[in-house]
PDB file of C-alpha atoms in Angstrom:
ATOM      1  CA  MET A   1     -15.814 -29.338  28.226  1.00  0.00           C
ATOM      2  CA  SER A   2     -17.279 -30.065  24.816  1.00  0.00           C
ATOM      3  CA  LEU A   3     -19.503 -27.969  22.658  1.00  0.00           C
ATOM      4  CA  THR A   4     -22.549 -29.384  20.973  1.00  0.00           C
ATOM      5  CA  ALA A   5     -24.667 -27.716  18.367  1.00  0.00           C
ATOM      6  CA  THR A   6     -28.245 -27.028  19.335  1.00  0.00           C
ATOM      7  CA  GLU A   7     -29.254 -26.534  15.715  1.00  0.00           C
ATOM      8  CA  PRO A   8     -28.060 -28.351  12.604  1.00  0.00           C
ATOM      9  CA  LEU A   9     -25.287 -26.643  10.691  1.00  0.00           C
ATOM     10  CA  THR A  10     -26.476 -25.368   7.336  1.00  0.00           C
ATOM     11  CA  LEU A  11     -23.953 -24.681   4.621  1.00  0.00           C
ATOM     12  CA  THR A  12     -25.062 -22.260   1.946  1.00  0.00           C
ATOM     13  CA  PRO A  13     -23.353 -21.447  -1.339  1.00  0.00           C
ATOM     14  CA  ASN A  14     -21.383 -18.229  -1.215  1.00  0.00           C
ATOM     15  CA  THR A  15     -19.815 -16.290  -4.066  1.00  0.00           C
ATOM     16  CA  ASP A  16     -17.547 -14.207  -1.806  1.00  0.00           C
ATOM     17  CA  SER A  17     -14.073 -15.606  -2.418  1.00  0.00           C
ATOM     18  CA  ALA A  18     -12.301 -12.873  -0.410  1.00  0.00           C
ATOM     19  CA  PRO A  19     -11.930 -14.868   2.842  1.00  0.00           C
ATOM     20  CA  LEU A  20     -10.442 -17.823   0.985  1.00  0.00           C
ATOM     21  CA  LEU A  21      -8.094 -15.641  -1.095  1.00  0.00           C
ATOM     22  CA  ASN A  22      -6.983 -13.753   2.020  1.00  0.00           C
ATOM     23  CA  ALA A  23      -6.256 -17.029   3.848  1.00  0.00           C
ATOM     24  CA  LEU A  24      -4.278 -18.315   0.860  1.00  0.00           C
ATOM     25  CA  ALA A  25      -2.330 -15.031   0.646  1.00  0.00           C
ATOM     26  CA  GLN A  26      -1.484 -15.290   4.362  1.00  0.00           C
ATOM     27  CA  SER A  27      -0.267 -18.861   3.877  1.00  0.00           C
ATOM     28  CA  ILE A  28       1.888 -17.828   0.915  1.00  0.00           C
ATOM     29  CA  THR A  29       3.273 -14.830   2.814  1.00  0.00           C
ATOM     30  CA  ALA A  30       4.301 -17.043   5.741  1.00  0.00           C
ATOM     31  CA  SER A  31       6.541 -19.070   3.413  1.00  0.00           C
ATOM     32  CA  HIS A  32       8.684 -16.102   2.281  1.00  0.00           C
ATOM     33  CA  PRO A  33      11.585 -14.321   3.977  1.00  0.00           C
ATOM     34  CA  PRO A  34      11.279 -10.955   5.764  1.00  0.00           C
ATOM     35  CA  GLU A  35      11.276  -7.678   3.815  1.00  0.00           C
ATOM     36  CA  THR A  36       9.597  -9.156   0.765  1.00  0.00           C
ATOM     37  CA  TRP A  37       6.746  -7.704  -1.278  1.00  0.00           C
ATOM     38  CA  LEU A  38       4.478 -10.314  -2.852  1.00  0.00           C
ATOM     39  CA  TRP A  39       2.269  -9.797  -5.878  1.00  0.00           C
ATOM     40  CA  ILE A  40      -0.126 -12.752  -5.895  1.00  0.00           C
ATOM     41  CA  ASN A  41      -2.310 -13.504  -8.935  1.00  0.00           C
ATOM     42  CA  PHE A  42      -5.221 -15.874  -8.345  1.00  0.00           C
ATOM     43  CA  HIS A  43      -6.203 -17.033 -11.853  1.00  0.00           C
ATOM     44  CA  ARG A  44      -9.945 -17.730 -12.007  1.00  0.00           C
ATOM     45  CA  PRO A  45     -11.562 -20.438 -14.137  1.00  0.00           C
ATOM     46  CA  ASP A  46     -13.369 -17.730 -16.159  1.00  0.00           C
ATOM     47  CA  GLY A  47     -10.018 -16.307 -17.311  1.00  0.00           C
ATOM     48  CA  GLY A  48      -9.986 -13.377 -14.885  1.00  0.00           C
ATOM     49  CA  VAL A  49      -7.458 -12.705 -12.164  1.00  0.00           C
ATOM     50  CA  ASN A  50      -7.808 -11.615  -8.544  1.00  0.00           C
ATOM     51  CA  VAL A  51      -4.709  -9.752  -7.384  1.00  0.00           C
ATOM     52  CA  ARG A  52      -3.490  -9.470  -3.811  1.00  0.00           C
ATOM     53  CA  TYR A  53      -0.426  -7.658  -2.501  1.00  0.00           C
ATOM     54  CA  ALA A  54       1.222  -8.844   0.697  1.00  0.00           C
ATOM     55  CA  TRP A  55       4.355  -7.976   2.669  1.00  0.00           C
ATOM     56  CA  THR A  56       6.363 -10.147   4.979  1.00  0.00           C
ATOM     57  CA  ALA A  57       7.808  -8.888   8.281  1.00  0.00           C
ATOM     58  CA  GLY A  58       9.352  -5.442   7.846  1.00  0.00           C
ATOM     59  CA  GLY A  59       8.107  -5.175   4.275  1.00  0.00           C
ATOM     60  CA  HIS A  60       5.425  -2.535   4.863  1.00  0.00           C
ATOM     61  CA  GLU A  61       7.860  -0.018   6.299  1.00  0.00           C
ATOM     62  CA  LEU A  62      10.705  -0.773   3.889  1.00  0.00           C
ATOM     63  CA  GLY A  63       8.377  -0.658   0.871  1.00  0.00           C
ATOM     64  CA  ASP A  64       7.043   2.758   1.896  1.00  0.00           C
ATOM     65  CA  ARG A  65      10.608   3.999   2.502  1.00  0.00           C
ATOM     66  CA  ILE A  66      11.646   2.859  -0.984  1.00  0.00           C
ATOM     67  CA  ASP A  67       8.652   4.631  -2.505  1.00  0.00           C
ATOM     68  CA  LEU A  68       9.505   7.915  -0.754  1.00  0.00           C
ATOM     69  CA  LEU A  69      13.060   7.737  -2.114  1.00  0.00           C
ATOM     70  CA  ALA A  70      11.918   6.758  -5.613  1.00  0.00           C
ATOM     71  CA  VAL A  71       9.394   9.592  -5.841  1.00  0.00           C
ATOM     72  CA  ALA A  72      11.960  12.102  -4.529  1.00  0.00           C
ATOM     73  CA  THR A  73      14.603  10.980  -7.056  1.00  0.00           C
ATOM     74  CA  PRO A  74      12.251  11.109  -9.242  1.00  0.00           C
ATOM     75  CA  LEU A  75      11.922   7.656 -10.737  1.00  0.00           C
ATOM     76  CA  ASP A  76       8.941   6.790 -12.952  1.00  0.00           C
ATOM     77  CA  SER A  77       6.931   3.747 -14.028  1.00  0.00           C
ATOM     78  CA  ALA A  78       9.545   2.656 -16.578  1.00  0.00           C
ATOM     79  CA  ASP A  79      12.177   2.640 -13.827  1.00  0.00           C
ATOM     80  CA  TRP A  80       9.740   0.762 -11.581  1.00  0.00           C
ATOM     81  CA  LEU A  81       9.142  -1.926 -14.229  1.00  0.00           C
ATOM     82  CA  HIS A  82      12.870  -2.284 -14.850  1.00  0.00           C
ATOM     83  CA  ILE A  83      13.919  -2.444 -11.203  1.00  0.00           C
ATOM     84  CA  ILE A  84      11.235  -4.823  -9.942  1.00  0.00           C
ATOM     85  CA  SER A  85      11.609  -7.161 -12.918  1.00  0.00           C
ATOM     86  CA  GLU A  86      15.345  -7.462 -12.225  1.00  0.00           C
ATOM     87  CA  HIS A  87      14.626  -8.861  -8.751  1.00  0.00           C
ATOM     88  CA  ALA A  88      11.362 -10.776  -9.254  1.00  0.00           C
ATOM     89  CA  GLN A  89      11.235 -14.416  -8.273  1.00  0.00           C
ATOM     90  CA  THR A  90       8.185 -16.060  -9.837  1.00  0.00           C
ATOM     91  CA  SER A  91       6.637 -19.333  -8.710  1.00  0.00           C
ATOM     92  CA  THR A  92       3.256 -21.027  -9.023  1.00  0.00           C
ATOM     93  CA  ARG A  93       0.903 -23.091  -6.868  1.00  0.00           C
ATOM     94  CA  GLY A  94      -1.671 -24.500  -9.248  1.00  0.00           C
ATOM     95  CA  ARG A  95      -3.489 -21.489 -10.712  1.00  0.00           C
ATOM     96  CA  ILE A  96      -1.824 -19.120  -8.251  1.00  0.00           C
ATOM     97  CA  GLU A  97       1.140 -17.118  -9.585  1.00  0.00           C
ATOM     98  CA  ILE A  98       3.424 -15.601  -6.963  1.00  0.00           C
ATOM     99  CA  GLN A  99       5.899 -12.833  -7.738  1.00  0.00           C
ATOM    100  CA  ALA A 100       8.227 -12.341  -4.772  1.00  0.00           C
ATOM    101  CA  HIS A 101      10.184  -9.091  -4.743  1.00  0.00           C
ATOM    102  CA  PRO A 102      12.959  -8.889  -2.131  1.00  0.00           C
ATOM    103  CA  LEU A 103      12.942  -5.255  -1.061  1.00  0.00           C
ATOM    104  CA  ARG A 104      16.600  -4.777   0.000  1.00  0.00           C
ATOM    105  CA  PRO A 105      17.950  -5.164  -3.581  1.00  0.00           C
ATOM    106  CA  ILE A 106      15.200  -2.832  -4.826  1.00  0.00           C
ATOM    107  CA  LEU A 107      16.225  -0.286  -2.182  1.00  0.00           C
ATOM    108  CA  ALA A 108      19.854  -0.584  -3.308  1.00  0.00           C
ATOM    109  CA  ASP A 109      18.876   0.095  -6.935  1.00  0.00           C
ATOM    110  CA  VAL A 110      16.729   3.090  -5.984  1.00  0.00           C
ATOM    111  CA  GLN A 111      19.533   4.509  -3.829  1.00  0.00           C
ATOM    112  CA  ALA A 112      22.007   3.956  -6.686  1.00  0.00           C
ATOM    113  CA  GLY A 113      19.728   5.804  -9.112  1.00  0.00           C
ATOM    114  CA  VAL A 114      19.247   2.837 -11.442  1.00  0.00           C
ATOM    115  CA  ARG A 115      17.180   3.907 -14.459  1.00  0.00           C
ATOM    116  CA  CYS A 116      15.350   1.983 -17.145  1.00  0.00           C
ATOM    117  CA  PRO A 117      17.356   1.538 -20.361  1.00  0.00           C
ATOM    118  CA  ASP A 118      16.154   3.794 -23.190  1.00  0.00           C
ATOM    119  CA  ASP A 119      15.023   0.933 -25.447  1.00  0.00           C
ATOM    120  CA  ARG A 120      12.806  -0.461 -22.699  1.00  0.00           C
ATOM    121  CA  ARG A 121      11.477   3.017 -21.815  1.00  0.00           C
ATOM    122  CA  ASN A 122      10.635   3.662 -25.481  1.00  0.00           C
ATOM    123  CA  ALA A 123       8.865   0.286 -25.707  1.00  0.00           C
ATOM    124  CA  LEU A 124       6.714   1.232 -22.709  1.00  0.00           C
ATOM    125  CA  LEU A 125       5.859   4.593 -24.276  1.00  0.00           C
ATOM    126  CA  ARG A 126       4.877   2.837 -27.524  1.00  0.00           C
ATOM    127  CA  ALA A 127       2.647   0.424 -25.587  1.00  0.00           C
ATOM    128  CA  ILE A 128       0.969   3.329 -23.772  1.00  0.00           C
ATOM    129  CA  ALA A 129       0.447   5.166 -27.090  1.00  0.00           C
ATOM    130  CA  CYS A 130      -1.017   2.030 -28.688  1.00  0.00           C
ATOM    131  CA  ALA A 131      -3.412   1.481 -25.760  1.00  0.00           C
ATOM    132  CA  ALA A 132      -4.472   5.139 -25.861  1.00  0.00           C
ATOM    133  CA  GLU A 133      -5.119   4.947 -29.609  1.00  0.00           C
ATOM    134  CA  HIS A 134      -7.087   1.730 -29.183  1.00  0.00           C
ATOM    135  CA  THR A 135      -9.300   3.281 -26.494  1.00  0.00           C
ATOM    136  CA  GLY A 136      -9.610   6.704 -28.111  1.00  0.00           C
ATOM    137  CA  GLN A 137      -7.670   8.488 -25.396  1.00  0.00           C
ATOM    138  CA  THR A 138      -4.761  10.881 -25.569  1.00  0.00           C
ATOM    139  CA  PRO A 139      -1.711   9.738 -23.608  1.00  0.00           C
ATOM    140  CA  LEU A 140      -0.156  12.188 -21.194  1.00  0.00           C
ATOM    141  CA  PRO A 141       3.378  13.257 -22.072  1.00  0.00           C
ATOM    142  CA  GLY A 142       6.203  11.205 -20.569  1.00  0.00           C
ATOM    143  CA  THR A 143       5.895   8.080 -18.491  1.00  0.00           C
ATOM    144  CA  PRO A 144       3.502   7.661 -15.564  1.00  0.00           C
ATOM    145  CA  ARG A 145       4.671   7.967 -11.950  1.00  0.00           C
ATOM    146  CA  TRP A 146       6.546   5.358  -9.914  1.00  0.00           C
ATOM    147  CA  VAL A 147       3.919   2.696  -9.196  1.00  0.00           C
ATOM    148  CA  GLY A 148       5.129   1.621  -5.758  1.00  0.00           C
ATOM    149  CA  VAL A 149       6.379  -1.313  -3.738  1.00  0.00           C
ATOM    150  CA  GLY A 150       4.889  -0.252  -0.401  1.00  0.00           C
ATOM    151  CA  PRO A 151       1.289  -0.351   0.759  1.00  0.00           C
ATOM    152  CA  THR A 152       0.783   3.414   0.947  1.00  0.00           C
ATOM    153  CA  LEU A 153       1.617   4.168  -2.684  1.00  0.00           C
ATOM    154  CA  LEU A 154       0.120   0.966  -4.086  1.00  0.00           C
ATOM    155  CA  ALA A 155      -3.202   1.782  -2.392  1.00  0.00           C
ATOM    156  CA  ARG A 156      -3.297   5.237  -4.029  1.00  0.00           C
ATOM    157  CA  ARG A 157      -5.824   5.333  -6.860  1.00  0.00           C
ATOM    158  CA  THR A 158      -5.022   8.671  -8.507  1.00  0.00           C
ATOM    159  CA  PRO A 159      -2.459   9.062 -11.313  1.00  0.00           C
TER     160      PRO A 159
END
C-alpha cells in the first residue's frame, strides 16, 4: 500500500526551534553511557544559548537520589560547582557544547562529604557580591543551595 498526498505539501517558515533542539538532545543522549546527566548548550547565531538537560538510562533516578543526599548533608552551590566540575567531560558538535556528568562518581563524592575548597568558595562569594553590586541587589548571606543533578531539583525555580 502506498500513500499519496491529495493536496500539495506546503512548507512554512517556523521560528519554533524546540522540536529540532529536542531531537538533537535525544540523539546526543543516545550516544552516552547509562547514569549520565547531560548539560547541552545550543549556541545560537545571535550569541544566545538554549540549554537542555538530559539523562541517560537510570540517570533520572540516580540524579534525584544524589540531590536528596546532597541537600540532607547539607551541601551548597559551591560544593555543587566543585563536584560536578571535577567529573565533567566536555565535547562539542559544531555550535553545540555537551557537558557529560557521570553520576556514579558524583554520588561517591556526595557520600564521602566532599566539600569545595575555601579559596574556590570565597571566589564564588566574591562573584555573587560583584553581581549583586552591579545589579543593585543585596546578596543573601552564605552560598546558595545545592543546584541539582536530577530532574526534580533542576526543575525547581525557587531559591
